[in-house]
CSV table of C-alpha atoms in Angstrom, one decimal:
chain,number,residue,atom,x,y,z
A,1,MET,CA,130.8,16.1,35.7
A,2,ASN,CA,132.9,18.6,33.8
A,3,ARG,CA,134.0,18.6,30.1
A,4,ILE,CA,137.3,19.5,28.6
A,5,ILE,CA,137.5,20.5,24.9
A,6,LEU,CA,140.9,19.9,23.5
A,7,ILE,CA,141.4,22.4,20.7
A,8,GLY,CA,144.1,21.6,18.2
A,9,ASN,CA,145.2,22.9,14.8
A,10,GLY,CA,142.4,21.0,13.0
A,11,PHE,CA,139.9,23.2,14.7
A,12,ASP,CA,141.4,26.4,13.1
A,13,LEU,CA,141.7,24.6,9.7
A,14,ALA,CA,138.0,23.6,9.9
A,15,HIS,CA,137.2,27.3,10.2
A,16,GLY,CA,139.1,28.1,7.1
A,17,LEU,CA,142.3,29.5,8.7
A,18,LYS,CA,145.6,28.6,7.0
A,19,THR,CA,147.4,27.8,10.2
A,20,SER,CA,149.1,24.4,9.5
A,21,TYR,CA,152.9,24.1,9.4
A,22,ARG,CA,152.7,23.5,5.7
A,23,ASP,CA,150.6,26.7,5.2
A,24,PHE,CA,153.3,28.5,7.2
A,25,ILE,CA,156.1,27.2,5.1
A,26,ASP,CA,154.2,27.8,1.8
A,27,ASP,CA,153.4,31.4,2.8
A,28,TYR,CA,157.0,32.1,3.7
A,29,TRP,CA,158.2,31.0,0.2
A,30,LYS,CA,155.4,32.7,-1.6
A,31,THR,CA,156.4,36.0,0.1
A,32,PHE,CA,160.1,35.4,-0.5
A,33,ILE,CA,159.6,34.7,-4.2
A,34,GLU,CA,157.3,37.7,-4.6
A,35,GLU,CA,160.0,40.0,-3.1
A,36,ALA,CA,162.8,38.3,-5.1
A,37,ARG,CA,161.0,39.2,-8.4
A,38,LYS,CA,161.1,42.9,-7.5
A,39,ASN,CA,164.8,43.0,-6.5
A,40,GLY,CA,167.0,42.8,-9.5
A,41,SER,CA,169.8,40.2,-9.4
A,42,SER,CA,169.8,39.5,-5.7
A,43,TYR,CA,167.5,39.3,-2.7
A,44,GLU,CA,167.9,38.1,0.8
A,45,ASP,CA,166.2,38.1,4.2
A,46,ASP,CA,167.2,36.8,7.6
A,47,TYR,CA,166.8,33.2,6.5
A,48,VAL,CA,167.6,32.8,2.7
A,49,SER,CA,169.8,34.4,0.1
A,50,PHE,CA,169.1,34.3,-3.7
A,51,LYS,CA,171.3,35.8,-6.3
A,52,THR,CA,172.5,35.5,-9.9
A,53,ASN,CA,175.2,37.2,-12.0
A,54,THR,CA,173.1,37.4,-15.1
A,55,LYS,CA,169.8,39.0,-16.0
A,56,THR,CA,167.5,39.3,-13.0
A,57,LEU,CA,165.8,36.9,-10.6
A,58,ALA,CA,162.5,37.7,-12.3
A,59,HIS,CA,163.9,36.1,-15.5
A,60,ILE,CA,164.6,32.9,-13.6
A,61,ILE,CA,161.3,32.7,-11.7
A,62,SER,CA,158.3,31.4,-13.7
A,63,GLY,CA,155.0,33.2,-13.4
A,64,ASP,CA,153.2,30.6,-11.3
A,65,THR,CA,156.1,29.7,-9.0
A,66,ASN,CA,155.1,30.1,-5.3
A,67,ASN,CA,157.1,27.5,-3.4
A,68,LEU,CA,160.6,26.0,-2.9
A,69,LYS,CA,160.0,23.0,-5.1
A,70,LEU,CA,158.9,25.0,-8.1
A,71,LEU,CA,161.7,27.6,-7.5
A,72,GLU,CA,164.3,24.8,-7.6
A,73,LYS,CA,162.8,23.6,-10.8
A,74,ASP,CA,163.0,27.1,-12.3
A,75,ILE,CA,166.7,27.3,-11.4
A,76,GLU,CA,167.5,24.0,-13.0
A,77,HIS,CA,165.5,24.9,-16.1
A,78,PHE,CA,167.3,28.2,-16.4
A,79,LYS,CA,170.7,26.6,-16.0
A,80,SER,CA,170.0,24.1,-18.7
A,81,GLY,CA,168.7,26.8,-21.2
A,82,ILE,CA,170.5,29.2,-23.5
A,83,TRP,CA,171.3,31.5,-20.6
A,84,GLY,CA,172.8,28.8,-18.5
A,85,GLY,CA,176.4,28.8,-19.9
A,86,ASN,CA,179.1,31.4,-20.1
A,87,GLY,CA,179.9,31.5,-16.4
A,88,THR,CA,176.3,32.1,-15.3
A,89,THR,CA,175.8,31.5,-11.6
A,90,ILE,CA,172.6,31.2,-9.6
A,91,GLU,CA,172.9,30.7,-5.9
A,92,LEU,CA,170.0,29.9,-3.5
A,93,SER,CA,171.5,29.4,0.0
A,94,PHE,CA,170.1,29.1,3.5
A,95,LYS,CA,171.2,31.1,6.4
A,96,ASN,CA,169.0,29.0,8.7
A,97,SER,CA,169.7,25.2,8.3
A,98,PHE,CA,166.5,24.3,10.2
A,99,LEU,CA,164.4,26.2,7.8
A,100,GLU,CA,166.1,24.4,5.0
A,101,GLN,CA,165.3,21.0,6.6
A,102,ILE,CA,161.6,21.7,7.1
A,103,SER,CA,161.2,23.4,3.7
A,104,LYS,CA,162.7,20.4,1.9
A,105,HIS,CA,160.5,18.1,4.1
A,106,VAL,CA,157.4,20.0,2.7
A,107,SER,CA,158.8,19.7,-0.8
A,108,ASP,CA,159.3,16.0,-0.6
A,109,LYS,CA,156.3,14.9,1.5
A,110,SER,CA,153.9,17.8,1.3
A,111,TRP,CA,153.7,18.1,5.1
A,112,VAL,CA,155.9,18.7,8.1
A,113,ASP,CA,155.7,18.6,11.9
A,114,ILE,CA,158.2,21.3,12.9
A,115,GLU,CA,158.2,20.4,16.6
A,116,ASN,CA,159.0,16.7,15.8
A,117,GLU,CA,161.6,17.7,13.3
A,118,TYR,CA,163.3,19.9,16.0
A,119,TYR,CA,163.3,16.9,18.4
A,120,GLU,CA,164.9,14.7,15.8
A,121,PHE,CA,167.6,17.3,15.1
A,122,LEU,CA,168.1,17.8,18.8
A,123,LYS,CA,168.9,14.1,19.4
A,124,LYS,CA,171.6,14.2,16.8
A,125,SER,CA,173.3,17.4,17.9
A,126,ASN,CA,176.4,17.9,19.9
A,127,HIS,CA,176.8,20.9,22.3
A,128,GLY,CA,178.1,23.4,19.7
A,129,GLN,CA,175.4,22.3,17.2
A,130,ILE,CA,172.5,22.5,19.8
A,131,GLU,CA,173.2,26.2,20.5
A,132,ILE,CA,172.9,27.0,16.8
A,133,LEU,CA,169.8,24.8,16.4
A,134,ASN,CA,168.1,26.6,19.3
A,135,GLU,CA,168.9,30.0,17.8
A,136,GLU,CA,167.5,28.9,14.4
A,137,PHE,CA,164.5,27.3,16.1
A,138,LYS,CA,163.8,30.6,17.9
A,139,ALA,CA,163.9,32.4,14.6
A,140,ILE,CA,161.4,30.0,13.1
A,141,GLU,CA,159.1,30.5,16.2
A,142,GLN,CA,159.2,34.3,15.7
A,143,LEU,CA,158.5,33.9,12.0
A,144,LEU,CA,155.6,31.5,12.7
A,145,GLU,CA,154.1,34.0,15.2
A,146,LYS,CA,154.1,36.7,12.6
A,147,HIS,CA,152.4,34.4,10.1
A,148,LEU,CA,149.7,33.4,12.6
A,149,LEU,CA,149.1,37.0,13.5
A,150,LYS,CA,148.6,37.8,9.9
A,151,ILE,CA,146.2,34.9,9.5
A,152,GLN,CA,144.2,35.7,12.7
A,153,ASN,CA,143.8,39.4,11.9
A,154,GLY,CA,143.3,39.1,8.1
A,155,SER,CA,141.3,36.0,7.5
A,156,GLU,CA,137.5,35.5,7.3
A,157,ILE,CA,136.3,32.6,9.5
A,158,VAL,CA,134.0,30.0,7.9
A,159,THR,CA,130.7,30.6,9.7
A,160,SER,CA,128.6,27.8,8.2
A,161,ILE,CA,130.1,25.3,10.7
A,162,PHE,CA,129.3,27.4,13.8
A,163,SER,CA,126.0,25.6,14.5
A,164,PRO,CA,127.1,22.0,14.2
A,165,ILE,CA,130.3,22.6,16.3
A,166,ARG,CA,128.4,24.6,18.9
A,167,SER,CA,125.8,21.8,19.2
A,168,LYS,CA,128.6,19.3,20.0
A,169,ILE,CA,130.4,21.5,22.5
A,170,TYR,CA,127.2,22.1,24.4
A,171,SER,CA,125.7,18.6,24.0
A,172,LEU,CA,124.3,16.5,26.8
A,173,ILE,CA,126.5,13.9,28.5
A,174,PHE,CA,125.6,10.4,27.2
A,175,SER,CA,126.1,7.6,29.7
A,176,ARG,CA,127.2,5.3,26.8
A,177,ASP,CA,130.3,7.5,26.4
A,178,LEU,CA,131.5,7.0,30.0
A,179,SER,CA,133.8,4.3,31.3
A,180,LYS,CA,132.7,4.8,34.9
A,181,GLU,CA,128.9,5.2,34.7
A,182,ASP,CA,128.7,4.5,38.4
A,183,SER,CA,130.7,7.6,39.3
A,184,PHE,CA,128.3,9.7,37.2
A,185,ILE,CA,125.3,8.2,39.0
A,186,TYR,CA,126.8,8.8,42.4
A,187,GLU,CA,127.6,12.4,41.3
A,188,ILE,CA,123.9,12.9,40.4
A,189,GLU,CA,123.0,11.4,43.8
A,190,SER,CA,125.3,13.8,45.5
A,191,ASP,CA,123.8,16.8,43.7
A,192,LEU,CA,120.3,15.7,44.7
A,193,GLU,CA,121.3,15.2,48.3
A,194,GLU,CA,122.6,18.8,48.4
A,195,LEU,CA,119.4,20.3,47.2
A,196,ASP,CA,117.3,22.2,49.7
A,197,ASP,CA,114.0,24.2,49.4
A,198,SER,CA,115.8,27.4,48.4
A,199,ASN,CA,117.7,25.6,45.6
A,200,ILE,CA,114.5,24.1,44.3
A,201,ARG,CA,112.7,27.5,44.3
A,202,GLU,CA,115.6,28.9,42.2
A,203,LEU,CA,115.3,26.1,39.6
A,204,ASP,CA,113.2,28.2,37.1
A,205,GLY,CA,116.0,30.8,36.8
A,206,ILE,CA,118.8,28.2,36.7
A,207,LEU,CA,117.0,26.2,34.0
A,208,GLU,CA,116.5,29.4,31.9
A,209,ASP,CA,120.2,30.2,32.1
A,210,CYS,CA,121.0,26.6,31.1
A,211,LYS,CA,118.7,26.7,28.1
A,212,ASN,CA,120.4,29.9,26.8
A,213,ILE,CA,123.7,27.9,26.7
A,214,TYR,CA,122.6,24.3,26.0
A,215,ASN,CA,120.3,24.5,23.0
A,216,GLU,CA,119.4,20.8,23.1
A,217,MET,CA,118.0,21.1,26.6
A,218,LYS,CA,114.2,20.5,26.7
A,219,THR,CA,113.6,19.9,30.4
A,220,SER,CA,111.0,22.0,32.2
A,221,SER,CA,111.2,22.9,35.9
A,222,ILE,CA,108.1,20.7,36.4
A,223,ASP,CA,110.1,17.7,35.0
A,224,VAL,CA,113.0,18.4,37.3
A,225,LYS,CA,110.9,19.0,40.4
A,226,GLN,CA,109.0,15.8,39.7
A,227,PHE,CA,112.2,13.8,39.3
A,228,ILE,CA,113.6,15.3,42.6
A,229,SER,CA,110.4,14.4,44.4
A,230,ASN,CA,110.3,10.8,43.1
A,231,TYR,CA,114.0,10.4,44.0
A,232,GLN,CA,113.5,11.7,47.5
A,233,LYS,CA,110.7,9.2,48.0
A,234,GLU,CA,112.9,6.3,46.9
A,235,ALA,CA,115.9,7.5,48.9
A,236,ASP,CA,113.8,7.8,52.0
A,237,LEU,CA,113.2,4.0,51.8
A,238,ASP,CA,117.0,3.4,51.5
A,239,SER,CA,120.0,4.8,49.7
A,240,GLU,CA,120.2,1.9,47.3
A,241,SER,CA,116.6,2.5,46.1
A,242,GLY,CA,117.6,6.1,45.3
A,243,ILE,CA,120.6,4.9,43.3
A,244,ASP,CA,118.4,2.3,41.5
A,245,TYR,CA,115.9,5.0,40.6
A,246,ILE,CA,118.6,7.3,39.0
A,247,GLU,CA,120.1,4.3,37.1
A,248,GLU,CA,116.8,3.3,35.8
A,249,LYS,CA,116.0,6.8,34.5
A,250,ILE,CA,119.4,7.0,32.8
A,251,SER,CA,119.1,3.6,31.2
A,252,ASN,CA,115.6,4.3,29.7
A,253,ASN,CA,116.6,7.8,28.8
A,254,THR,CA,113.9,9.5,30.9
A,255,ILE,CA,116.1,11.4,33.3
A,256,PRO,CA,115.6,15.2,32.9
A,257,ASP,CA,118.2,16.8,30.6
A,258,TYR,CA,119.3,19.1,33.4
A,259,PHE,CA,121.1,16.3,35.1
A,260,MET,CA,123.0,15.3,31.9
A,261,LEU,CA,124.7,18.7,31.4
A,262,PRO,CA,128.3,19.3,32.2
A,263,LYS,CA,128.8,21.5,35.2
A,264,GLU,CA,131.7,23.4,33.7
A,265,ILE,CA,133.4,23.4,30.3
A,266,LEU,CA,137.1,24.1,29.9
A,267,PHE,CA,138.5,25.0,26.5
A,268,LEU,CA,142.1,23.7,26.7
A,269,ASN,CA,143.5,25.5,23.6
A,270,PHE,CA,146.7,24.1,22.2
A,271,ASN,CA,146.6,26.7,19.4
A,272,TYR,CA,147.9,30.3,19.7
A,273,THR,CA,144.8,31.7,18.2
A,274,HIS,CA,141.4,32.6,19.7
A,275,THR,CA,139.0,30.9,17.4
A,276,GLN,CA,137.2,29.1,20.3
A,277,GLU,CA,135.9,32.5,21.5
A,278,LYS,CA,133.2,32.3,18.8
A,279,TYR,CA,131.6,29.6,21.0
A,280,ILE,CA,131.7,31.2,24.4
A,281,SER,CA,128.3,32.6,25.3
A,282,ASP,CA,128.5,32.6,29.1
A,283,LYS,CA,131.8,32.8,30.9
A,284,GLN,CA,130.1,31.8,34.2
A,285,PHE,CA,130.2,28.1,33.1
A,286,ILE,CA,133.2,28.2,30.8
A,287,GLN,CA,136.9,28.6,31.3
A,288,THR,CA,139.7,28.9,28.6
A,289,ILE,CA,143.3,28.0,29.1
A,290,HIS,CA,145.7,28.8,26.3
A,291,ILE,CA,148.1,26.1,27.4
A,292,HIS,CA,150.7,26.9,24.7
A,293,GLY,CA,150.4,30.7,25.0
A,294,GLU,CA,148.8,33.4,22.9
A,295,LEU,CA,149.9,35.5,19.9
A,296,ASN,CA,151.3,38.9,20.8
A,297,ASN,CA,150.9,38.4,24.6
A,298,PRO,CA,154.1,38.8,26.6
A,299,LYS,CA,152.3,37.7,29.7
A,300,ASN,CA,151.4,34.4,28.0
A,301,PRO,CA,154.2,33.8,25.5
A,302,ILE,CA,153.9,31.0,22.9
A,303,ILE,CA,155.4,27.7,23.9
A,304,PHE,CA,157.0,26.0,20.9
A,305,GLY,CA,159.1,22.9,21.3
A,306,TYR,CA,158.8,19.2,22.3
A,307,GLY,CA,156.8,17.6,25.0
A,308,ASP,CA,157.5,13.8,25.0
A,309,GLU,CA,159.2,13.0,28.3
A,310,LEU,CA,157.9,9.4,28.0
A,311,ALA,CA,160.2,8.7,25.0
A,312,GLU,CA,163.0,6.2,25.7
A,313,ASP,CA,165.7,8.6,24.6
A,314,TYR,CA,164.5,11.6,26.6
A,315,LYS,CA,166.2,10.3,29.8
A,316,GLN,CA,169.5,10.1,27.8
A,317,ILE,CA,169.0,13.8,26.9
A,318,GLU,CA,168.5,14.7,30.6
A,319,ASN,CA,171.5,12.7,31.6
A,320,LEU,CA,173.7,14.9,29.3
A,321,ASN,CA,173.5,17.5,32.1
A,322,ASP,CA,173.4,20.3,29.5
A,323,ASN,CA,170.6,22.8,29.9
A,324,GLU,CA,170.8,23.9,26.3
A,325,TYR,CA,169.1,20.5,25.4
A,326,LEU,CA,166.2,21.3,27.7
A,327,LYS,CA,165.6,24.9,26.5
A,328,ASN,CA,162.5,24.0,24.5
A,329,VAL,CA,161.0,21.3,26.7
A,330,LYS,CA,157.3,22.1,27.0
A,331,SER,CA,156.8,20.9,30.6
A,332,ILE,CA,159.6,23.3,31.7
A,333,ARG,CA,158.2,26.1,29.7
A,334,TYR,CA,154.7,25.5,31.3
A,335,LEU,CA,156.2,26.9,34.5
A,336,GLU,CA,156.6,30.4,33.0
A,337,THR,CA,152.8,30.9,33.6
A,338,ASP,CA,150.1,29.5,35.9
A,339,ASN,CA,148.2,27.9,33.0
A,340,TYR,CA,149.4,24.3,33.8
A,341,ARG,CA,148.5,24.7,37.5
A,342,LYS,CA,145.0,26.0,36.5
A,343,MET,CA,144.6,22.9,34.3
A,344,LEU,CA,145.6,20.6,37.2
A,345,SER,CA,143.2,22.3,39.5
A,346,PHE,CA,140.4,21.8,37.0
A,347,ILE,CA,141.0,18.0,36.5
A,348,GLU,CA,141.4,17.5,40.3
A,349,SER,CA,138.1,19.1,41.0
A,350,GLU,CA,135.8,16.3,39.8
A,351,PRO,CA,135.3,13.7,37.1
A,352,TYR,CA,135.5,14.9,33.5
A,353,GLN,CA,135.1,13.8,29.9
A,354,ILE,CA,137.4,15.0,27.1
A,355,PHE,CA,136.2,16.1,23.7
A,356,ILE,CA,139.0,16.1,21.1
A,357,MET,CA,138.4,18.8,18.4
A,358,GLY,CA,141.1,19.1,15.8
A,359,HIS,CA,144.0,17.8,18.0
A,360,SER,CA,146.0,15.0,16.5
A,361,CYS,CA,147.2,13.8,20.0
A,362,GLY,CA,150.7,13.4,18.6
A,363,ASN,CA,153.9,12.9,20.5
A,364,SER,CA,154.9,16.5,20.7
A,365,ASP,CA,152.3,16.9,23.5
A,366,ARG,CA,152.6,13.5,25.0
A,367,THR,CA,153.6,14.4,28.5
A,368,LEU,CA,150.6,16.7,29.0
A,369,LEU,CA,148.1,14.4,27.3
A,370,ASN,CA,149.3,11.5,29.4
A,371,THR,CA,148.5,13.6,32.5
A,372,LEU,CA,145.0,14.3,31.2
A,373,PHE,CA,144.2,10.8,29.8
A,374,GLU,CA,145.4,8.7,32.7
A,375,HIS,CA,144.1,10.9,35.5
A,376,LYS,CA,141.7,9.1,37.9
A,377,ASN,CA,139.0,11.6,37.1
A,378,CYS,CA,139.1,11.1,33.4
A,379,VAL,CA,136.0,9.0,32.5
A,380,SER,CA,135.8,9.5,28.7
A,381,ILE,CA,137.8,10.5,25.7
A,382,LYS,CA,135.7,11.3,22.6
A,383,PRO,CA,137.4,12.1,19.3
A,384,PHE,CA,135.6,14.2,16.7
A,385,PHE,CA,137.1,13.1,13.4
A,386,HIS,CA,137.8,14.8,10.1
A,387,GLN,CA,135.7,13.5,7.2
A,388,ARG,CA,137.7,13.4,4.0
A,389,GLU,CA,136.3,14.1,0.6
A,390,ASP,CA,136.7,10.5,-0.5
A,391,GLY,CA,134.4,9.4,2.4
A,392,SER,CA,137.2,8.1,4.7
A,393,ASN,CA,138.0,9.7,8.0
A,394,ASN,CA,140.9,10.0,10.5
A,395,TYR,CA,139.2,8.4,13.6
A,396,ASN,CA,141.7,5.4,13.6
A,397,GLU,CA,144.7,7.7,13.3
A,398,ILE,CA,143.5,9.8,16.2
A,399,VAL,CA,142.9,6.7,18.4
A,400,GLN,CA,146.3,5.3,17.4
A,401,ASN,CA,147.9,8.5,18.5
A,402,ILE,CA,145.8,8.5,21.7
A,403,SER,CA,147.1,5.1,22.5
A,404,ARG,CA,150.7,6.3,22.5
A,405,ASN,CA,149.8,8.7,25.3
A,406,PHE,CA,148.8,5.9,27.6
A,407,THR,CA,151.1,3.7,29.6
A,408,ASN,CA,148.0,1.8,30.9
A,409,LYS,CA,146.4,0.3,27.7
A,410,ALA,CA,143.5,-1.2,29.6
A,411,ALA,CA,142.5,2.3,30.8
A,412,MET,CA,142.8,3.5,27.2
A,413,ARG,CA,140.4,0.9,25.9
A,414,GLU,CA,137.9,1.7,28.7
A,415,ARG,CA,138.0,5.5,28.2
A,416,VAL,CA,138.1,6.0,24.4
A,417,VAL,CA,134.6,6.2,22.9
A,418,ASN,CA,134.2,3.7,20.1
A,419,LYS,CA,133.6,4.9,16.6
A,420,THR,CA,129.9,3.9,16.6
A,421,TYR,CA,129.2,6.8,19.1
A,422,CYS,CA,131.7,9.3,17.6
A,423,GLU,CA,130.9,12.0,15.1
A,424,ARG,CA,132.7,14.1,12.5
A,425,LEU,CA,133.7,17.6,13.7
A,426,THR,CA,131.9,19.5,10.9
C-alpha cells in the first residue's frame, strides 16, 4: 500500500513561513507604505497611486501604520484635522481593481482566498471585463511569486516541529484507518506469495534500509522470517488459512512492522515552496510532485486559478464558448507539464492512503481532490488538524471541506478517518 501526503499552505505556516494570502497582502501594503514615506508628496507602483497636494505623505502616515485599513484611517484623520481644509487633496487610487477587492476583503474580514475571489469576479464579468480581470489576476500572480521567493529565501524555518511531523509522515499503516482492510490483507498475502529464497536472504539489508527511514520500526529479520515461515505453513494447508493467519496477526497487533509500512510515499505538494524537502531522507522510496508548480522554475510554472469543475455554474461558463473565461482553469493548466499524469500513474498503481497536512481541501482544488478521494484505490483519508491556542481545532472544518469534494457521500464516510484516530499536525 502506498501513501500520499497532501501538502497545503498550513504546512508552510506550521514551519513559521508567512505564506498565507493575508501575509502576502499585508506584506505588499507594508512595503508600499514604507516606500511612500520616503517619496515626498506622491508615490506609485504598478498597482496603487498615493499623492497629496500638501505637506508630504510622511505627514499623513502614522508611525505604526503598516496596512491598508490603518492607512485609510490616517487619511481620514488628516482630512479632519487642521491641515484638512483649504483645498487639501489626498488621493489613494488603485490601478488594479482586483488588488483593491482582495485588499479590502482582508481589511474587513482579516482573511482572503484569492483564487475563490477570482472565481466570483469571473462569474460576474462580461467579455470586456474578463480580459481586464485576467490581466490584473496575472499581475497579482507575479507579485505573489516575488513575495513567496522572498519568504522562501529569507526566512528561518521552525525546526522544533521536524521530529513530530517526520514521525507522522513515516508512521506505520494502522488497519483501523482503512476502509478496505481486506484489500490490505490480500496485498500482504500477494507480497508473501512473491517471496522466494533470494528475497528472504536479502531481508537483513532491506530491513536496515527501512529502519533508516521509518524510525518507529522495531521488527528484526528473525521476526519477519518467523512470520513468513508460519504463514507458509498455514497457506500450504489452504489459501483461506493463510489469509486467516494474516488477519489474526493484524487484529492482535503482532504482525511484524515491516508489513505495515507504506511501499512508496508521494508528497503531492500544492504549495509553490520546497519545505517538504526537509523530510526526504531516501529518494528511493519517495516521490515529490509539485502539482501547482514551483517558484522561479519556467519548466514547472506556478498554477494559480480555480479548479472547481463540479460547481453548478461551471458548465454555464464553458457554454459561453469564450476561451478567455477558461484561461485560469487549473485542470487545463495541468496539461502544461506531466505532473498530473505522474499523479494518475501513482494512484493507479495500487491502493493508497492519504494524509492531509496543512491543506484545507477547499473548492479551489475540488476537481483534483475529487479524483484522488473517489478513486477506487483510495482506502483512507486522514486529516492532521491544527490545534488552536484556545484548545479547539479545525478537524470538523477540514472534514466539511472534504465532503464537498465527494459526489459519493457513502464513500466519504467510509474513507475519512474519524477524529478519535486523528492527530494534530504539530
